[in-house]
mmCIF file of C-alpha atoms in Angstrom:
data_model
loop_
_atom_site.group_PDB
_atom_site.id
_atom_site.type_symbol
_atom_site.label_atom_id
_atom_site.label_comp_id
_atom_site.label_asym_id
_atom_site.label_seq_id
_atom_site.Cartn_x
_atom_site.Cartn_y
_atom_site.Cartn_z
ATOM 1 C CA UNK A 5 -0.181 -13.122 29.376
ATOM 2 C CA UNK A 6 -0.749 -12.377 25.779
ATOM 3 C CA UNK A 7 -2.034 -9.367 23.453
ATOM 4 C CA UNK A 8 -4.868 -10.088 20.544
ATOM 5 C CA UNK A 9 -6.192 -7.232 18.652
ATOM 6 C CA UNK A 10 -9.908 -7.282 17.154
ATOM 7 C CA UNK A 11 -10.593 -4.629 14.456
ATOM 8 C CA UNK A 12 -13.875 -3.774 13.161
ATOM 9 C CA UNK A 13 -15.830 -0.893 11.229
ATOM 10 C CA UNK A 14 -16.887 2.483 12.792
ATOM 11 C CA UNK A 15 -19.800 4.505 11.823
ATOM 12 C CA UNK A 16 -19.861 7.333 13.311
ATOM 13 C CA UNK A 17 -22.762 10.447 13.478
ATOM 14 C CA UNK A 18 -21.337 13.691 11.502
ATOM 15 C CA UNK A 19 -21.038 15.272 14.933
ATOM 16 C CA UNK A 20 -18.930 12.472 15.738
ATOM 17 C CA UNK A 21 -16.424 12.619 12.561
ATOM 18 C CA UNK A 22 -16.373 16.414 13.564
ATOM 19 C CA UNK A 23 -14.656 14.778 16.645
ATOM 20 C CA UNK A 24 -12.855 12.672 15.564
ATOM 21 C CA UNK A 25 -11.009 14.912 12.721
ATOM 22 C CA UNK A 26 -10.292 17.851 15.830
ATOM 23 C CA UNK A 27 -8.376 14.272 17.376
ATOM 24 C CA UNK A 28 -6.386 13.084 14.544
ATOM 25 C CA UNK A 29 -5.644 17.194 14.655
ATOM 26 C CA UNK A 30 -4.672 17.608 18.037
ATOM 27 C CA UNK A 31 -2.740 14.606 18.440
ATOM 28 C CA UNK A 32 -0.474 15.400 15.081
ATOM 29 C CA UNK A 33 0.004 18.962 16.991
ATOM 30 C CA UNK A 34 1.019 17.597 20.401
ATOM 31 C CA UNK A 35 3.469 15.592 18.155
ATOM 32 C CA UNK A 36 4.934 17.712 16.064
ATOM 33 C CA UNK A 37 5.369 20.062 18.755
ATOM 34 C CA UNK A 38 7.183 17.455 21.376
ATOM 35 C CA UNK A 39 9.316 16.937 18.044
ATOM 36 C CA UNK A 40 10.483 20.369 17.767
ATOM 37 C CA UNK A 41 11.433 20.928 21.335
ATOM 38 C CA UNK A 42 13.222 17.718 21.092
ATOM 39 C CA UNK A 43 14.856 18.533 17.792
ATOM 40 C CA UNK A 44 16.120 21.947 19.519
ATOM 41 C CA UNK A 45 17.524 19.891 22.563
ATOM 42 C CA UNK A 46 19.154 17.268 20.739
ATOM 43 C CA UNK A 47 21.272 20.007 18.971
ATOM 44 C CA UNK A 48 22.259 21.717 22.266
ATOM 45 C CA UNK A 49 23.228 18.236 23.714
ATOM 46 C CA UNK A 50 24.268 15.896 21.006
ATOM 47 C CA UNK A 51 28.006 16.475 21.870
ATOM 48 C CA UNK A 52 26.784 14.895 24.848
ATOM 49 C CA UNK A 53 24.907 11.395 25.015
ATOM 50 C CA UNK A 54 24.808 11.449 28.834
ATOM 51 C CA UNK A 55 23.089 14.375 28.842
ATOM 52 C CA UNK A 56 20.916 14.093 26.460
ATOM 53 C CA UNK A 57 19.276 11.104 27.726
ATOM 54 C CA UNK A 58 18.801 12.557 30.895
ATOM 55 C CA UNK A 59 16.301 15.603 29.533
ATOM 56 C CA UNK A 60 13.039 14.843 29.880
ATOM 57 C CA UNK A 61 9.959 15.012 26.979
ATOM 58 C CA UNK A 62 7.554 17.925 27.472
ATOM 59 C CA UNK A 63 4.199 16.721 28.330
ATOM 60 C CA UNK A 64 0.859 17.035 26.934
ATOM 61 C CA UNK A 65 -0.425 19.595 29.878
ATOM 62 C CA UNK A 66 2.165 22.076 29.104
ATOM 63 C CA UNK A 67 0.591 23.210 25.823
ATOM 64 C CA UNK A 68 -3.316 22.929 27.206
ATOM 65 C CA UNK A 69 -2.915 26.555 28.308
ATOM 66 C CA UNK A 70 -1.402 27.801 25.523
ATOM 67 C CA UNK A 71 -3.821 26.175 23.327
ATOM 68 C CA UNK A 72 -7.140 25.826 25.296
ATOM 69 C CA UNK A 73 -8.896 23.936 22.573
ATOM 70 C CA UNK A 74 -6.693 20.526 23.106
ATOM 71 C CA UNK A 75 -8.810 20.047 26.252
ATOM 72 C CA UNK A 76 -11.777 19.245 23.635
ATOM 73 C CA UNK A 77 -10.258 16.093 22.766
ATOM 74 C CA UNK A 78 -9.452 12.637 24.507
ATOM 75 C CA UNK A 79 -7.075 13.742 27.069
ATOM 76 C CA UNK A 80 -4.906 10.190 26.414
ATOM 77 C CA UNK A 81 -4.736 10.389 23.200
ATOM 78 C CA UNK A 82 -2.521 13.046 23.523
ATOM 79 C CA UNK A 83 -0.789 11.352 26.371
ATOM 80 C CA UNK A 84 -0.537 8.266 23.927
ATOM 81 C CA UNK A 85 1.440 10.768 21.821
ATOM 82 C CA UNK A 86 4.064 11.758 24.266
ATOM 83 C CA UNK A 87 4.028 7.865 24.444
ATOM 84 C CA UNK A 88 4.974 6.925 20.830
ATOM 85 C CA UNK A 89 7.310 9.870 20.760
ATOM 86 C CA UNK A 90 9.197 8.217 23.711
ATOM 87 C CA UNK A 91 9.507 4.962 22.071
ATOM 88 C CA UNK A 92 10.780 6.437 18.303
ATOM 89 C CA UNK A 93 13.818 8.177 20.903
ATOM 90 C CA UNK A 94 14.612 5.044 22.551
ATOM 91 C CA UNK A 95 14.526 3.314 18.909
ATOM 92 C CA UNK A 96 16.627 6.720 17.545
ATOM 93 C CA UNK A 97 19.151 5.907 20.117
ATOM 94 C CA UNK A 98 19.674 2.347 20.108
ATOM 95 C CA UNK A 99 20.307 3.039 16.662
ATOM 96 C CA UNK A 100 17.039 0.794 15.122
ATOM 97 C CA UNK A 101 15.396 3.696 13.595
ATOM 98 C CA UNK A 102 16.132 7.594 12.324
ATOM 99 C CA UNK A 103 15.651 10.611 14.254
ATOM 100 C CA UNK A 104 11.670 11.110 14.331
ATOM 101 C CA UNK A 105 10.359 13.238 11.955
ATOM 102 C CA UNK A 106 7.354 15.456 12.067
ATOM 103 C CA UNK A 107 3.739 14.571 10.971
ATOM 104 C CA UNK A 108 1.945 15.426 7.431
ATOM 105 C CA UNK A 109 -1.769 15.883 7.844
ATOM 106 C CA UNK A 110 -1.289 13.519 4.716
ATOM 107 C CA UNK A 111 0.273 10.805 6.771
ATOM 108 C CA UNK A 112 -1.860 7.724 8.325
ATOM 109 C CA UNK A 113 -4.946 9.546 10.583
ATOM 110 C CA UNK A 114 -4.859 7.387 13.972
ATOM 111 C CA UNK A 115 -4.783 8.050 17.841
ATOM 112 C CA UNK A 116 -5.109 5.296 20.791
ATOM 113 C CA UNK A 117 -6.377 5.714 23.780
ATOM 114 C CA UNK A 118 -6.703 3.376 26.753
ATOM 115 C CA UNK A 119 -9.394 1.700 29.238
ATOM 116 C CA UNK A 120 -9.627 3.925 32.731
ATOM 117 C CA UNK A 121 -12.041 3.266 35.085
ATOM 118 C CA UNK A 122 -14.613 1.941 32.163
ATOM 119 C CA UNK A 123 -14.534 4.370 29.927
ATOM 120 C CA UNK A 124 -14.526 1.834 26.840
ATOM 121 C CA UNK A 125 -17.498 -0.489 26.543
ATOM 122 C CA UNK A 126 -18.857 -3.111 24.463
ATOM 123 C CA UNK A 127 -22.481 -2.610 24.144
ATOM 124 C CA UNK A 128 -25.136 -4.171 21.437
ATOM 125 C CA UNK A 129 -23.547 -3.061 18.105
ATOM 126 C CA UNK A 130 -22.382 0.107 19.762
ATOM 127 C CA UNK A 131 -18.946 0.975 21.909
ATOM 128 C CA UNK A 132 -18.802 3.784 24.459
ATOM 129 C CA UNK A 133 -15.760 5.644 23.688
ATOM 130 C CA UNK A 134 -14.085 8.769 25.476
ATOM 131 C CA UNK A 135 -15.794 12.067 24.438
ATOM 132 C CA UNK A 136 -17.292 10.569 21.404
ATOM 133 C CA UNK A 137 -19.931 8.220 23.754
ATOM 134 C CA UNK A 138 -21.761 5.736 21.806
ATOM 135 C CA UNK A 139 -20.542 5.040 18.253
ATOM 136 C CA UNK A 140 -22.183 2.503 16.243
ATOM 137 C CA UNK A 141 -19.855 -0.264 15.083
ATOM 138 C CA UNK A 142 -20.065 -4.006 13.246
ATOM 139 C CA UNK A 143 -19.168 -6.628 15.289
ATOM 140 C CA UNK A 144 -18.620 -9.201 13.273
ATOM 141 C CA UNK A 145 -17.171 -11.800 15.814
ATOM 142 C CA UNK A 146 -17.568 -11.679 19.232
ATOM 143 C CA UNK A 147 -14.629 -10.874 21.795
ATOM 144 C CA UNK A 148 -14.158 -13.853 24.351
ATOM 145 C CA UNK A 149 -14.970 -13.136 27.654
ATOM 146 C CA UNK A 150 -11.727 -14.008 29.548
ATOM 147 C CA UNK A 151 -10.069 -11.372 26.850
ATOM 148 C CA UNK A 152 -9.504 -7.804 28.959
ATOM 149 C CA UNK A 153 -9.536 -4.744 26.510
ATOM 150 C CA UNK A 154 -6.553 -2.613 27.307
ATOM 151 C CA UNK A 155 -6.962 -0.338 24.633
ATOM 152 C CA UNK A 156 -8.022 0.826 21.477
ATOM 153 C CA UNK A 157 -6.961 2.815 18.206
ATOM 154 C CA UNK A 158 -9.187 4.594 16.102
ATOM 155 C CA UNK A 159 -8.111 5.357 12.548
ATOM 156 C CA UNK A 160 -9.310 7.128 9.065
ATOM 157 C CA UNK A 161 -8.687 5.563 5.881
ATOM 158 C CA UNK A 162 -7.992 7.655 2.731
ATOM 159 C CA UNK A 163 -11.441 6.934 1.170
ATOM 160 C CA UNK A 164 -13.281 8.088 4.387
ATOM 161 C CA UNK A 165 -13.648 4.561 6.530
ATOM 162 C CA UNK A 166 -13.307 4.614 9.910
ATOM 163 C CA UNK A 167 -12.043 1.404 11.882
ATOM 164 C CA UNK A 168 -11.245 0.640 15.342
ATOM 165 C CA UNK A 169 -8.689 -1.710 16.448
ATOM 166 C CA UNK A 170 -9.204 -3.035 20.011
ATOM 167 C CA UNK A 171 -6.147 -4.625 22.151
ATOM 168 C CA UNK A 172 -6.853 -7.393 24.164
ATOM 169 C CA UNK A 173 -5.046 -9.142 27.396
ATOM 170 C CA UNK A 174 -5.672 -12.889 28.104
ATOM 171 C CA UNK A 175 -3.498 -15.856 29.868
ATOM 172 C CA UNK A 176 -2.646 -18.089 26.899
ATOM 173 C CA UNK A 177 0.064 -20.743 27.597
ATOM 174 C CA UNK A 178 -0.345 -22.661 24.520
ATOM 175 C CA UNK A 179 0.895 -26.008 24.894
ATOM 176 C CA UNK A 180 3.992 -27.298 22.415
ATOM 177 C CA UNK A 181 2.190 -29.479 20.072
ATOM 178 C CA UNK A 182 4.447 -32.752 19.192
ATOM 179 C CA UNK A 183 5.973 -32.303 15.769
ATOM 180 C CA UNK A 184 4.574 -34.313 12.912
ATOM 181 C CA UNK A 185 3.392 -32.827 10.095
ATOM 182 C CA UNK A 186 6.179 -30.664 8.944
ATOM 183 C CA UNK A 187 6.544 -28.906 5.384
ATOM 184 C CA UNK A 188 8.521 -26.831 3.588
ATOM 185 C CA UNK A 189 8.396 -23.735 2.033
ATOM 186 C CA UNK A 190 9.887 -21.914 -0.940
ATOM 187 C CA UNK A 191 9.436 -18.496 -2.141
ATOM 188 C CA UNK A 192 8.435 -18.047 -5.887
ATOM 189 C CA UNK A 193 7.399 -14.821 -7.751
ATOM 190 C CA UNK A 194 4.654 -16.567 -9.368
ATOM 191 C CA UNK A 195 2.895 -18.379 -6.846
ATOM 192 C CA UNK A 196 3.649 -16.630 -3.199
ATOM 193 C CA UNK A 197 5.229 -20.212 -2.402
ATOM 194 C CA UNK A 198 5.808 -24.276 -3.226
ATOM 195 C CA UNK A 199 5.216 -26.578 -0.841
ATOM 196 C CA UNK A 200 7.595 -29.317 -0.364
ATOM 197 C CA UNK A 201 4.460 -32.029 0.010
ATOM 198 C CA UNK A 202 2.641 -31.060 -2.790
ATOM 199 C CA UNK A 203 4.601 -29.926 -6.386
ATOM 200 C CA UNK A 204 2.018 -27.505 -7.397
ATOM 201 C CA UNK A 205 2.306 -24.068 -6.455
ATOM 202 C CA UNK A 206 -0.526 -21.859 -4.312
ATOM 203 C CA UNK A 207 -2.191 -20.745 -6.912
ATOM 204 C CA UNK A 208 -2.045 -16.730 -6.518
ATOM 205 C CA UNK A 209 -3.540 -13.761 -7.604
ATOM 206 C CA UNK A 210 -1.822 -11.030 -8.409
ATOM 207 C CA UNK A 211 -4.166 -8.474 -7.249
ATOM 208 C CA UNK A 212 -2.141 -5.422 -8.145
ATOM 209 C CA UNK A 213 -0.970 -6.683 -11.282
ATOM 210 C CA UNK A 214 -4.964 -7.521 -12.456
ATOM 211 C CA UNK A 215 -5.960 -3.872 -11.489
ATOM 212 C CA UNK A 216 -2.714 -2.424 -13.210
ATOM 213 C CA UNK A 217 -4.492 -1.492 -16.230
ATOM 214 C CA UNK A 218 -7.296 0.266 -14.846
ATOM 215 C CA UNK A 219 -5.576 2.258 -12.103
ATOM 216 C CA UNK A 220 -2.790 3.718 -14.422
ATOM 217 C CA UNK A 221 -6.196 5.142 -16.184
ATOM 218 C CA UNK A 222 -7.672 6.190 -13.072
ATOM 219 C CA UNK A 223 -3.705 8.095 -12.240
ATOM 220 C CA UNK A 224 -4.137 9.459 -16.052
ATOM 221 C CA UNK A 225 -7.383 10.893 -14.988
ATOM 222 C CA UNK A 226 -6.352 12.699 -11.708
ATOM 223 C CA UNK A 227 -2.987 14.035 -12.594
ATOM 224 C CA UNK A 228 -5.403 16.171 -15.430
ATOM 225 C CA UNK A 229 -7.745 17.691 -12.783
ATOM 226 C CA UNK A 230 -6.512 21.172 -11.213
ATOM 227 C CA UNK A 231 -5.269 20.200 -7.567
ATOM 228 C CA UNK A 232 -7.585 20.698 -5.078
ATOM 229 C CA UNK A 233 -10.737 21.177 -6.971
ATOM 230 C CA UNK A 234 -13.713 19.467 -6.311
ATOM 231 C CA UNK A 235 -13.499 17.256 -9.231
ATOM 232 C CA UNK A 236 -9.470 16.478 -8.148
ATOM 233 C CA UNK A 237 -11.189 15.333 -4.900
ATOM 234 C CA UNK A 238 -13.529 13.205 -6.351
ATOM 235 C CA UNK A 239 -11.215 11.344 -8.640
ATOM 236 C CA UNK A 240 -8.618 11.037 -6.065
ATOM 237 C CA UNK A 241 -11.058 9.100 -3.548
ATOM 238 C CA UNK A 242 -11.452 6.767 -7.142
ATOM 239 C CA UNK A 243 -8.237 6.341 -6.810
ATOM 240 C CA UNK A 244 -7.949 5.728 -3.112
ATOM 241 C CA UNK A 245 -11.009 3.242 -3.285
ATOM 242 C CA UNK A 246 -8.852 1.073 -5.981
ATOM 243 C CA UNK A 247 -5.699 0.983 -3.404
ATOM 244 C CA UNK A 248 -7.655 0.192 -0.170
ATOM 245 C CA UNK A 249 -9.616 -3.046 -2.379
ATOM 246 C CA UNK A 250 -6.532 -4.414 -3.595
ATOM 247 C CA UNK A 251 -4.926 -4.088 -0.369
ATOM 248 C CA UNK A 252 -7.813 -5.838 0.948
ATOM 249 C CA UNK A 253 -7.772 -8.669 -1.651
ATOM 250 C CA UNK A 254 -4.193 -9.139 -0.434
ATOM 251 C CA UNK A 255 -4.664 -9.401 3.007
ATOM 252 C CA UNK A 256 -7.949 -11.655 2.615
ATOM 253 C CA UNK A 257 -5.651 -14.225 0.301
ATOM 254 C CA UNK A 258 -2.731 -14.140 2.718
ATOM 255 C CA UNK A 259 -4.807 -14.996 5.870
ATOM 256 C CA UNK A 260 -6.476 -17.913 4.256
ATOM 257 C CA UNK A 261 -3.488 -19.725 3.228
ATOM 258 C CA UNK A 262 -1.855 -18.642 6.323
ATOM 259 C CA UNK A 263 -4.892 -20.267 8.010
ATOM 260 C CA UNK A 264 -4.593 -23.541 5.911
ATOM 261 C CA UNK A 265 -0.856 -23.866 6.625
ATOM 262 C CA UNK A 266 -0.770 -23.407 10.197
ATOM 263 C CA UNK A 267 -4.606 -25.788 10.656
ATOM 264 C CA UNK A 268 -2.735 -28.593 8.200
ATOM 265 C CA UNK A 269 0.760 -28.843 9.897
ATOM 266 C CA UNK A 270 2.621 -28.589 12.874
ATOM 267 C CA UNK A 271 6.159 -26.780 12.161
ATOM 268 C CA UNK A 272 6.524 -24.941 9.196
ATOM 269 C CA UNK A 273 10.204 -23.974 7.457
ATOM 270 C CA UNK A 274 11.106 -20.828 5.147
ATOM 271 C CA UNK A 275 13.555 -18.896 4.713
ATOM 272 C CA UNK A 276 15.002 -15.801 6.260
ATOM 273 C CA UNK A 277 14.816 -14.102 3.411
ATOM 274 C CA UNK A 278 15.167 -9.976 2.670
ATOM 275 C CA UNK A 279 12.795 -8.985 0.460
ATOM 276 C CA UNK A 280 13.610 -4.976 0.038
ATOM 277 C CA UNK A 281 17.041 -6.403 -0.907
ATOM 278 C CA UNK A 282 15.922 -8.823 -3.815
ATOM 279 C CA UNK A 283 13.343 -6.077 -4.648
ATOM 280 C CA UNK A 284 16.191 -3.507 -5.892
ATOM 281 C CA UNK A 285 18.952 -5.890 -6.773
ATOM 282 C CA UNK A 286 16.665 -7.880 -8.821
ATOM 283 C CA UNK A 287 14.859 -5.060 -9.951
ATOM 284 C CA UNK A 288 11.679 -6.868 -8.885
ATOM 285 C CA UNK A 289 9.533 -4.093 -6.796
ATOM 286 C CA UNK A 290 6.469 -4.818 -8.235
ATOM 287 C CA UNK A 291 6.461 -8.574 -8.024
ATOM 288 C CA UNK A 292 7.365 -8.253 -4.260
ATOM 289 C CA UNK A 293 5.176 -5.853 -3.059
ATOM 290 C CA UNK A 294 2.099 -7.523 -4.679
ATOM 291 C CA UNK A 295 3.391 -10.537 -3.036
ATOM 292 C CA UNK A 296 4.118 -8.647 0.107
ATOM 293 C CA UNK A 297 5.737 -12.114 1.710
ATOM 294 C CA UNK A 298 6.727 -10.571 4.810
ATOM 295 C CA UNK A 299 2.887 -9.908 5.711
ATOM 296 C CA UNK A 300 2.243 -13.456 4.851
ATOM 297 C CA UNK A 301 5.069 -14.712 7.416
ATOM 298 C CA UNK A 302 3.496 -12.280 10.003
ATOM 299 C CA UNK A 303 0.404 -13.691 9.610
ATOM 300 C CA UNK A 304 1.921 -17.576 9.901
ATOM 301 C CA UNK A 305 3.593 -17.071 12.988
ATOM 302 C CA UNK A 306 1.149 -15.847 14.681
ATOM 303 C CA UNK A 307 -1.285 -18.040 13.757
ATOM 304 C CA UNK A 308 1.186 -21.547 14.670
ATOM 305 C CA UNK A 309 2.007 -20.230 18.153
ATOM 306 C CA UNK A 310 -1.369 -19.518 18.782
ATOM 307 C CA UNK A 311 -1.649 -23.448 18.671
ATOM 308 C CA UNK A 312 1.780 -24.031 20.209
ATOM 309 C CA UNK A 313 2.812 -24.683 16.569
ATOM 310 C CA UNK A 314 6.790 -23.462 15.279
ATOM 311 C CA UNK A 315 7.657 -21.151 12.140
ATOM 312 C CA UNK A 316 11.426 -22.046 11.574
ATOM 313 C CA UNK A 317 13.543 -19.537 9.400
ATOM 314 C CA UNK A 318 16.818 -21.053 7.841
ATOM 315 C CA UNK A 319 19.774 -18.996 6.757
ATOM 316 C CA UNK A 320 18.946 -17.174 3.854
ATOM 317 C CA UNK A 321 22.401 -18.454 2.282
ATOM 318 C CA UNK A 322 21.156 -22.165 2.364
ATOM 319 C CA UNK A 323 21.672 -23.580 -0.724
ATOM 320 C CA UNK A 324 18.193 -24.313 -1.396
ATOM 321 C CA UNK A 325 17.873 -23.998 -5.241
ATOM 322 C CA UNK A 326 21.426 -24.945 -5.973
ATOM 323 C CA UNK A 327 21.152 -28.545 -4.051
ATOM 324 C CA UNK A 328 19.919 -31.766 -5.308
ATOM 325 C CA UNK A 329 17.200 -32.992 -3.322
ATOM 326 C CA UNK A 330 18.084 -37.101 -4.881
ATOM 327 C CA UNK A 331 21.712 -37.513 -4.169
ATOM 328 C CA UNK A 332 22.586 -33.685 -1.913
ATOM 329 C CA UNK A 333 25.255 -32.749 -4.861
ATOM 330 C CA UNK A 334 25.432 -28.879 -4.595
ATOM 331 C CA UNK A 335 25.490 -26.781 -8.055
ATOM 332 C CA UNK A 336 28.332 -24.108 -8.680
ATOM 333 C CA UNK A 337 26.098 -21.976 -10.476
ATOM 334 C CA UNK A 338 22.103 -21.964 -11.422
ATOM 335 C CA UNK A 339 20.521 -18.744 -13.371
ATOM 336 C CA UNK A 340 16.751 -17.577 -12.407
ATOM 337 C CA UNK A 341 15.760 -18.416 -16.028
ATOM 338 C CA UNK A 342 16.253 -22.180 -15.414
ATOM 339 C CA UNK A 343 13.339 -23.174 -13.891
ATOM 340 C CA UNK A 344 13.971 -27.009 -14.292
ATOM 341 C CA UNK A 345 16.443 -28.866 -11.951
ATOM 342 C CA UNK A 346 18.523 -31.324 -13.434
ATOM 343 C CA UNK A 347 21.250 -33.253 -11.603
ATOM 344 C CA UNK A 348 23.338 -35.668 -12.923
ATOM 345 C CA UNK A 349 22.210 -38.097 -10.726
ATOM 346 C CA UNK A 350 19.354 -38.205 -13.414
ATOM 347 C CA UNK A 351 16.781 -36.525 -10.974
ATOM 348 C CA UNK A 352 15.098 -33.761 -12.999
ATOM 349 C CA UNK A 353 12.097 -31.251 -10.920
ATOM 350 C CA UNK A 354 10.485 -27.930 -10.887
ATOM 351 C CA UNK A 355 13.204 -25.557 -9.363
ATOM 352 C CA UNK A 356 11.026 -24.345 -6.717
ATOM 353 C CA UNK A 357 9.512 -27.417 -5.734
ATOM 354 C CA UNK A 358 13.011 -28.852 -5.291
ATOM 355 C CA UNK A 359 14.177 -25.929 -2.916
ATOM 356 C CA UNK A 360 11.338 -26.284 -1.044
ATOM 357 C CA UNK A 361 12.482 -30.313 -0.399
ATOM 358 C CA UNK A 362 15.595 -28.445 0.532
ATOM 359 C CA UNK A 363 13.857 -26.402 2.859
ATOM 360 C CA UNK A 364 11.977 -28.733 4.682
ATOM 361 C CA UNK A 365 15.315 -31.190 5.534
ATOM 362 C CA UNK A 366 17.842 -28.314 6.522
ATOM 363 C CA UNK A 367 14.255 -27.656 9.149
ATOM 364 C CA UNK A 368 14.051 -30.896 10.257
ATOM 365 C CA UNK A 369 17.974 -31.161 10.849
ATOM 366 C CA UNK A 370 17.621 -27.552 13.287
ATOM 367 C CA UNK A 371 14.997 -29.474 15.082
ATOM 368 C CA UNK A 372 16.749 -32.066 15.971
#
């Protein structure tokens, strides 16, 4: 079995946001409160693992008659929050993540609840949703029929947009496609990447770094209106609204190529590379974030073993750059400012396009 998530647009009646907000609410309460009991009984037992492990999370129910107005809301949603709460311990514990922390009302505005006994509906441009009923949404594709909904998150976006995110169960055993078409690929700061079949790079637009200008003026504006006026408000949504389209250029860029790569060949190389890592040592933040080259990778794998396709990831210590794609002689040394290869074989290339050769070979040799 496999998991596909469809997200589309909400637009819900003003009685309906009214809803929606008294969610978001309740299920940041039942959080924050879970957190706080938990806090308390990690410092009574954290001499003791054992023990600790063994005490159970308060549920949901416990606070509905202490607080009568949770039983307003989507009774799992909360339960969805005891849920994620569970997992962050498990995570805190196996040492993957830090002790959960509580929620800001300023943090991402989301809760998911799931299908019981057809509560959740598709309907004609509409989907029937627990205590909210029918909320009018655009469907732009449709959902194949095989695919089971299993649940679905509603969430707020800074400028006021409401999306839903549905989860989907299907059988999918995708059948491993023969290996033919393989290519390479090297990061670059530039371009995204180089591909090892083609010296020219992928041609991309640095969204953030276009829109630079005018949101440092938009920033100027805000940080002179008095907080929390009406005119802060206003200005801060113009600044919101700049964000949210530039993430959105992003992410429409990154799933086209990724789209193009995965339709045009059958394995794919890069390398294991960590970004945060080259963003402070390099002092490249910026560069990487606009980038944002992990998102792209997401977005390739997926999209391969959807088709049965592979995404391999080399060792991020290959010497990609430093190694002569001619004659394999390996460089001691090679600055970022030289951005021609020459060997003294005689071969001269673009630096990137030249790793990305590199790439490709030290792929097809983990194949085999």
């Amino acid at each position: 079995m496999a998991n596909k998530a469809y997200k589309f647009r909400l637009y819900p009646t003003p009685q309906q946001e009214q809803l929606l907000a008294k969610t978001f609410g309740c299920v940041r309460f039942i959080y924050n409160k879970m957190v706080a009991e938990r806090k308390e009984t990690y410092e009574q037992f954290k001499d003791d693992p054992d023990a600790l492990k063994k005490q159970k999370l308060p549920t949901p129910a416990k606070y509905k008659s202490e607080h009568p107005w949770l039983k307003e809301v989507d009774s799992l949603a909360l339960a969805n929050a005891q849920l994620h709460l569970q997992k962050a311990y498990q995570n805190f514990f196996s040492r993957r993540a830090e002790f959960p922390k509580f929620k800001s009302r300023k943090a991402k505005q989301s809760y998911t609840t799931n299908v019981v006994n057809g509560n959740i509906l598709l309907l004609d441009g509409c989907i029937k949703l627990p205590k909210l009923k029918l909320v009018k949404m655009k469907q732009h594709r449709e959902i194949p029929s095989h695919h089971i909904i299993k649940s679905c998150t509603v969430s707020r976006t800074k400028t006021g947009k409401y999306y839903i995110s549905i989860l989907t169960e299907y059988e999918h055993q995708p059948v491993p496609k023969e290996v033919q078409a393989v290519v390479g690929l090297d990061f670059s700061m530039n371009s995204l990447f180089v591909e090892s079949e083609e010296e020219k790079t992928a041609n991309y637009p640095h969204f953030y770094r276009q829109a630079l200008e005018k949101l440092a003026k938009e920033q100027r504006i805000l940080s002179r209106r008095k907080k929390g006026s009406n005119r802060w408000h206003k200005q801060r949504l113009n600044v919101a609204k700049l964000h949210e389209r530039i993430a959105n250029q992003r992410k429409d860029f990154l799933h086209k190529e990724s789209h193009r790569l995965a339709k045009r060949y059958d394995c794919v190389v890069i390398e294991d590379l960590n970004m945060k890592g080259m963003s402070q040592a390099l002092h490249f933040g910026k560069s990487v974030a606009d980038n944002a080259w992990g998102m792209f990778t997401t977005f390739l794998q997926y999209k391969l073993e959807e088709q049965g396709k592979r995404l391999i990831r080399i060792d991020k210590w290959f010497p990609s750059s430093k190694t002569c794609s001619s004659c394999g002689q390996v460089k001691e040394s090679l600055s970022l400012s030289d951005r021609t290869f020459h060997c003294e074989c005689g071969f001269v290339a673009d630096r990137d396009w030249n790793a990305s050769i590199n790439i490709k070979r030290e792929g097809l040799r983990l194949l085999a």
